[in-house]
């Protein structure tokens, strides 16, 4: 649900998974103060219990956890759910950030962090999960009847946020993957820089480290290309960015 201002409804349910009690308590109070429902867990077992007992709109997941670490939990979550995931990583640990995005995380925040920055990231991720990406608004104004995009046998449903293969198989996409694919498909046969893709998929003011768009593109290629190592749909333009090659039909 989205408020008229465009912000996600503050009743969203956030699950904080972190073994540091002080961080859990701090974030619980902070998010509750801003109107969110909050549950907490100190490890993977606690996380699974909360997810089994209640509907969760977003998971904040620390990478460094006792027992099963956050990256492993992220992989398991993404295999069975499209719930948005924001990873908490150590400062400078770009490897964790890249791997987290590879496994399906929607965003990351480095520790130590300002709770207000984390809140802003969470609001952005929830908007992407519950509302079309930035580039879609203009397309809707141009063609209000367009609810899906078809290309090379694929169908991308912009309302349901579904990607369907030619044989009818539903291919799961994370919020970040959907936003990026929609941005590409809404601007076919056009070279888009990484900054342009970031603006279109996540909204202006979004922050990403250099590899984030490349990682998401790599994940999309593995899902939609016949040969991800020789892509025919999402082309790399050296020094320019990326180009969505197929013809796109709006319906």
CSV table of C-alpha atoms in Angstrom, one decimal:
chain,number,residue,atom,x,y,z
A,1,UNK,CA,0.0,0.0,0.0
A,2,UNK,CA,1.3,3.5,-0.8
A,3,UNK,CA,0.4,6.8,0.7
A,4,UNK,CA,-0.7,9.8,-1.5
A,5,UNK,CA,2.8,11.3,-1.0
A,6,UNK,CA,4.3,8.3,-2.7
A,7,UNK,CA,5.8,6.9,0.5
A,8,UNK,CA,5.0,3.3,1.5
A,9,UNK,CA,2.3,3.0,4.0
A,10,UNK,CA,4.0,3.1,7.5
A,11,UNK,CA,2.1,0.0,8.6
A,12,UNK,CA,4.6,-2.1,6.7
A,13,UNK,CA,6.0,-5.0,8.8
A,14,UNK,CA,9.8,-5.0,9.0
A,15,UNK,CA,11.8,-8.0,10.3
A,16,UNK,CA,15.3,-7.1,11.7
A,17,UNK,CA,17.7,-10.1,11.8
A,18,UNK,CA,20.9,-9.1,13.8
A,19,UNK,CA,22.7,-10.8,16.6
A,20,UNK,CA,23.5,-7.5,18.3
A,21,UNK,CA,20.8,-6.8,20.8
A,22,UNK,CA,21.6,-3.1,21.0
A,23,UNK,CA,21.2,-2.7,17.2
A,24,UNK,CA,17.9,-4.6,17.3
A,25,UNK,CA,16.6,-2.5,20.2
A,26,UNK,CA,17.7,0.8,18.6
A,27,UNK,CA,16.2,0.0,15.2
A,28,UNK,CA,13.0,-1.4,16.7
A,29,UNK,CA,12.4,1.8,18.6
A,30,UNK,CA,13.4,4.0,15.6
A,31,UNK,CA,11.1,2.2,13.1
A,32,UNK,CA,8.2,2.0,15.5
A,33,UNK,CA,8.5,5.7,16.1
A,34,UNK,CA,8.1,6.1,12.3
A,35,UNK,CA,4.9,4.0,12.3
A,36,UNK,CA,6.3,0.6,11.2
A,37,UNK,CA,5.5,-2.7,12.7
A,38,UNK,CA,8.7,-4.4,13.8
A,39,UNK,CA,9.8,-8.0,14.6
A,40,UNK,CA,13.3,-9.0,15.5
A,41,UNK,CA,15.4,-12.2,15.4
A,42,UNK,CA,19.0,-12.9,16.4
A,43,UNK,CA,19.7,-15.7,14.0
A,44,UNK,CA,18.4,-17.7,11.1
A,45,UNK,CA,16.2,-19.9,13.3
A,46,UNK,CA,14.5,-16.9,14.8
A,47,UNK,CA,14.1,-15.4,11.3
A,48,UNK,CA,12.3,-18.5,10.0
A,49,UNK,CA,10.0,-18.6,13.0
A,50,UNK,CA,8.9,-15.0,12.5
A,51,UNK,CA,8.4,-15.6,8.7
A,52,UNK,CA,6.3,-18.7,9.4
A,53,UNK,CA,4.1,-16.9,11.9
A,54,UNK,CA,3.5,-13.5,10.2
A,55,UNK,CA,3.5,-11.7,6.9
A,56,UNK,CA,6.7,-9.6,6.5
A,57,UNK,CA,7.1,-6.8,4.0
A,58,UNK,CA,10.9,-6.4,4.3
A,59,UNK,CA,13.8,-8.1,5.9
A,60,UNK,CA,16.9,-6.3,7.3
A,61,UNK,CA,19.5,-9.0,7.3
A,62,UNK,CA,23.0,-8.7,8.9
A,63,UNK,CA,25.7,-10.5,7.0
A,64,UNK,CA,27.6,-11.5,10.1
A,65,UNK,CA,25.4,-13.9,12.1
A,66,UNK,CA,26.1,-16.8,14.4
A,67,UNK,CA,25.6,-20.2,12.7
A,68,UNK,CA,24.1,-19.7,9.3
A,69,UNK,CA,25.4,-16.3,8.0
A,70,UNK,CA,23.3,-13.6,6.3
A,71,UNK,CA,24.4,-14.4,2.8
A,72,UNK,CA,23.3,-18.0,3.2
A,73,UNK,CA,20.0,-16.9,4.7
A,74,UNK,CA,19.6,-14.4,1.8
A,75,UNK,CA,20.1,-17.2,-0.7
A,76,UNK,CA,17.5,-19.4,1.0
A,77,UNK,CA,15.0,-16.5,1.3
A,78,UNK,CA,15.3,-15.6,-2.4
A,79,UNK,CA,14.8,-19.2,-3.4
A,80,UNK,CA,11.4,-19.3,-1.8
A,81,UNK,CA,10.2,-15.7,-1.5
A,82,UNK,CA,10.2,-12.3,-3.2
A,83,UNK,CA,10.2,-10.4,0.1
A,84,UNK,CA,12.5,-7.4,-0.2
A,85,UNK,CA,15.9,-7.8,1.6
A,86,UNK,CA,18.3,-5.1,2.8
A,87,UNK,CA,21.7,-6.4,3.8
A,88,UNK,CA,23.8,-4.9,6.6
A,89,UNK,CA,27.5,-5.2,5.7
A,90,UNK,CA,30.8,-4.2,7.3
A,91,UNK,CA,32.4,-1.1,6.0
A,92,UNK,CA,34.5,-1.6,2.9
A,93,UNK,CA,33.4,-5.2,2.4
A,94,UNK,CA,32.6,-4.8,-1.3
A,95,UNK,CA,32.8,-8.6,-1.7
A,96,UNK,CA,29.8,-9.1,0.7
A,97,UNK,CA,27.8,-6.4,-1.1
A,98,UNK,CA,28.5,-7.9,-4.6
A,99,UNK,CA,27.7,-11.4,-3.4
A,100,UNK,CA,24.5,-10.2,-1.6
A,101,UNK,CA,23.3,-8.6,-4.8
A,102,UNK,CA,24.2,-11.7,-6.7
A,103,UNK,CA,22.0,-13.7,-4.3
A,104,UNK,CA,19.0,-11.4,-4.7
A,105,UNK,CA,19.3,-8.7,-2.0
A,106,UNK,CA,17.6,-5.5,-3.0
A,107,UNK,CA,20.0,-3.1,-1.3
A,108,UNK,CA,22.7,-2.9,1.3
A,109,UNK,CA,23.8,-0.5,4.1
A,110,UNK,CA,27.3,-0.5,5.6
A,111,UNK,CA,27.9,-0.5,9.3
A,112,UNK,CA,28.1,1.7,11.2
A,113,UNK,CA,25.1,3.5,9.7
A,114,UNK,CA,22.8,6.4,10.5
A,115,UNK,CA,19.3,5.0,11.2
A,116,UNK,CA,17.9,7.8,9.0
A,117,UNK,CA,19.9,6.5,6.0
A,118,UNK,CA,18.6,3.0,6.6
A,119,UNK,CA,15.1,4.3,6.9
A,120,UNK,CA,15.5,6.1,3.5
A,121,UNK,CA,16.8,3.0,1.9
A,122,UNK,CA,13.9,0.9,3.3
A,123,UNK,CA,11.4,3.4,2.0
A,124,UNK,CA,12.9,3.3,-1.4
A,125,UNK,CA,13.0,-0.5,-1.5
A,126,UNK,CA,9.4,-0.7,-0.3
A,127,UNK,CA,8.4,1.8,-3.0
A,128,UNK,CA,10.0,-0.3,-5.7
A,129,UNK,CA,8.4,-3.5,-4.3
A,130,UNK,CA,4.9,-2.0,-4.2
A,131,UNK,CA,4.9,0.6,-7.0
A,132,UNK,CA,6.3,0.8,-10.6
A,133,UNK,CA,9.8,2.0,-11.2
A,134,UNK,CA,10.4,5.7,-12.1
A,135,UNK,CA,10.5,5.1,-15.8
A,136,UNK,CA,7.1,3.5,-15.9
A,137,UNK,CA,5.2,6.7,-14.9
A,138,UNK,CA,6.0,8.4,-18.2
A,139,UNK,CA,5.1,5.3,-20.2
A,140,UNK,CA,1.8,5.0,-18.5
A,141,UNK,CA,1.0,8.6,-19.4
A,142,UNK,CA,2.0,7.9,-23.0
A,143,UNK,CA,-0.1,4.8,-23.2
A,144,UNK,CA,-2.4,4.3,-20.2
A,145,UNK,CA,-3.6,1.0,-21.6
A,146,UNK,CA,-0.1,-0.6,-21.5
A,147,UNK,CA,0.0,-3.1,-18.7
A,148,UNK,CA,2.6,-5.5,-20.0
A,149,UNK,CA,5.6,-5.6,-22.3
A,150,UNK,CA,6.4,-8.5,-24.7
A,151,UNK,CA,9.8,-9.2,-26.1
A,152,UNK,CA,11.5,-12.2,-27.6
A,153,UNK,CA,8.8,-14.6,-26.2
A,154,UNK,CA,8.9,-13.0,-22.8
A,155,UNK,CA,6.0,-11.1,-21.1
A,156,UNK,CA,6.7,-8.6,-18.3
A,157,UNK,CA,3.5,-7.6,-16.5
A,158,UNK,CA,4.0,-4.1,-15.1
A,159,UNK,CA,1.1,-4.3,-12.7
A,160,UNK,CA,1.7,-7.7,-11.2
A,161,UNK,CA,5.4,-7.4,-11.5
A,162,UNK,CA,5.6,-10.8,-13.1
A,163,UNK,CA,8.0,-12.1,-15.8
A,164,UNK,CA,6.6,-15.0,-17.8
A,165,UNK,CA,8.6,-17.2,-20.3
A,166,UNK,CA,7.2,-18.3,-23.7
A,167,UNK,CA,6.2,-21.7,-22.2
A,168,UNK,CA,4.2,-20.0,-19.4
A,169,UNK,CA,6.8,-20.5,-16.7
A,170,UNK,CA,6.8,-17.7,-14.1
A,171,UNK,CA,10.4,-16.5,-13.5
A,172,UNK,CA,10.8,-14.9,-10.0
A,173,UNK,CA,12.4,-11.4,-9.9
A,174,UNK,CA,13.7,-9.4,-7.0
A,175,UNK,CA,12.5,-5.8,-6.7
A,176,UNK,CA,15.8,-4.6,-8.1
A,177,UNK,CA,15.7,-7.0,-11.0
A,178,UNK,CA,12.2,-6.0,-11.9
A,179,UNK,CA,12.9,-2.3,-11.8
A,180,UNK,CA,16.0,-2.7,-14.0
A,181,UNK,CA,14.3,-5.0,-16.5
A,182,UNK,CA,11.3,-2.6,-16.7
A,183,UNK,CA,13.6,0.3,-17.2
A,184,UNK,CA,15.4,-1.5,-20.1
A,185,UNK,CA,12.3,-2.7,-21.8
A,186,UNK,CA,10.6,0.7,-21.6
A,187,UNK,CA,13.6,2.2,-23.5
A,188,UNK,CA,14.5,-0.5,-26.2
A,189,UNK,CA,17.2,0.0,-28.8
A,190,UNK,CA,18.6,2.9,-26.7
A,191,UNK,CA,22.0,3.0,-24.9
A,192,UNK,CA,21.4,3.7,-21.2
A,193,UNK,CA,24.3,4.6,-19.0
A,194,UNK,CA,24.6,3.1,-15.5
A,195,UNK,CA,23.5,6.4,-14.0
A,196,UNK,CA,20.5,6.5,-16.2
A,197,UNK,CA,19.5,3.0,-15.4
A,198,UNK,CA,19.9,3.8,-11.7
A,199,UNK,CA,17.6,6.8,-12.0
A,200,UNK,CA,15.0,4.9,-14.0
A,201,UNK,CA,15.0,1.7,-11.9
A,202,UNK,CA,15.4,3.2,-8.4
A,203,UNK,CA,14.6,6.9,-8.6
A,204,UNK,CA,16.7,10.0,-8.5
A,205,UNK,CA,18.9,10.3,-5.5
A,206,UNK,CA,19.6,6.5,-5.3
A,207,UNK,CA,23.1,5.6,-4.3
A,208,UNK,CA,25.0,2.6,-5.6
A,209,UNK,CA,28.6,1.5,-5.7
A,210,UNK,CA,30.1,1.0,-9.1
A,211,UNK,CA,29.4,-2.7,-9.5
A,212,UNK,CA,25.8,-2.8,-8.4
A,213,UNK,CA,24.2,-2.2,-11.9
A,214,UNK,CA,26.6,-4.7,-13.5
A,215,UNK,CA,25.8,-7.3,-10.9
A,216,UNK,CA,22.0,-6.9,-11.4
A,217,UNK,CA,22.5,-7.1,-15.2
A,218,UNK,CA,24.5,-10.3,-14.8
A,219,UNK,CA,21.7,-11.8,-12.8
A,220,UNK,CA,19.0,-10.7,-15.3
A,221,UNK,CA,21.1,-12.3,-18.1
A,222,UNK,CA,21.2,-15.6,-16.3
A,223,UNK,CA,17.4,-15.5,-16.2
A,224,UNK,CA,16.4,-14.4,-19.7
A,225,UNK,CA,19.3,-15.0,-22.1
A,226,UNK,CA,19.8,-18.3,-24.0
A,227,UNK,CA,23.5,-17.8,-23.4
A,228,UNK,CA,24.3,-15.3,-20.6
A,229,UNK,CA,28.0,-15.3,-21.8
A,230,UNK,CA,26.9,-14.2,-25.3
A,231,UNK,CA,23.8,-12.0,-24.6
A,232,UNK,CA,21.4,-11.3,-27.4
A,233,UNK,CA,18.9,-9.2,-25.4
A,234,UNK,CA,20.9,-7.0,-23.0
A,235,UNK,CA,23.9,-5.8,-24.9
A,236,UNK,CA,26.9,-4.2,-23.3
A,237,UNK,CA,28.0,-1.0,-25.0
A,238,UNK,CA,31.7,-0.4,-24.2
A,239,UNK,CA,32.1,2.9,-22.5
A,240,UNK,CA,28.4,3.7,-22.8
A,241,UNK,CA,26.3,1.3,-20.7
A,242,UNK,CA,23.7,-1.2,-21.8
A,243,UNK,CA,21.2,-1.5,-24.7
A,244,UNK,CA,18.0,-3.6,-24.7
A,245,UNK,CA,18.1,-5.1,-28.2
A,246,UNK,CA,14.8,-6.8,-28.9
A,247,UNK,CA,11.7,-5.1,-30.2
A,248,UNK,CA,9.2,-4.5,-27.4
A,249,UNK,CA,5.4,-4.6,-27.8
A,250,UNK,CA,3.2,-2.9,-25.2
A,251,UNK,CA,-0.2,-4.5,-24.6
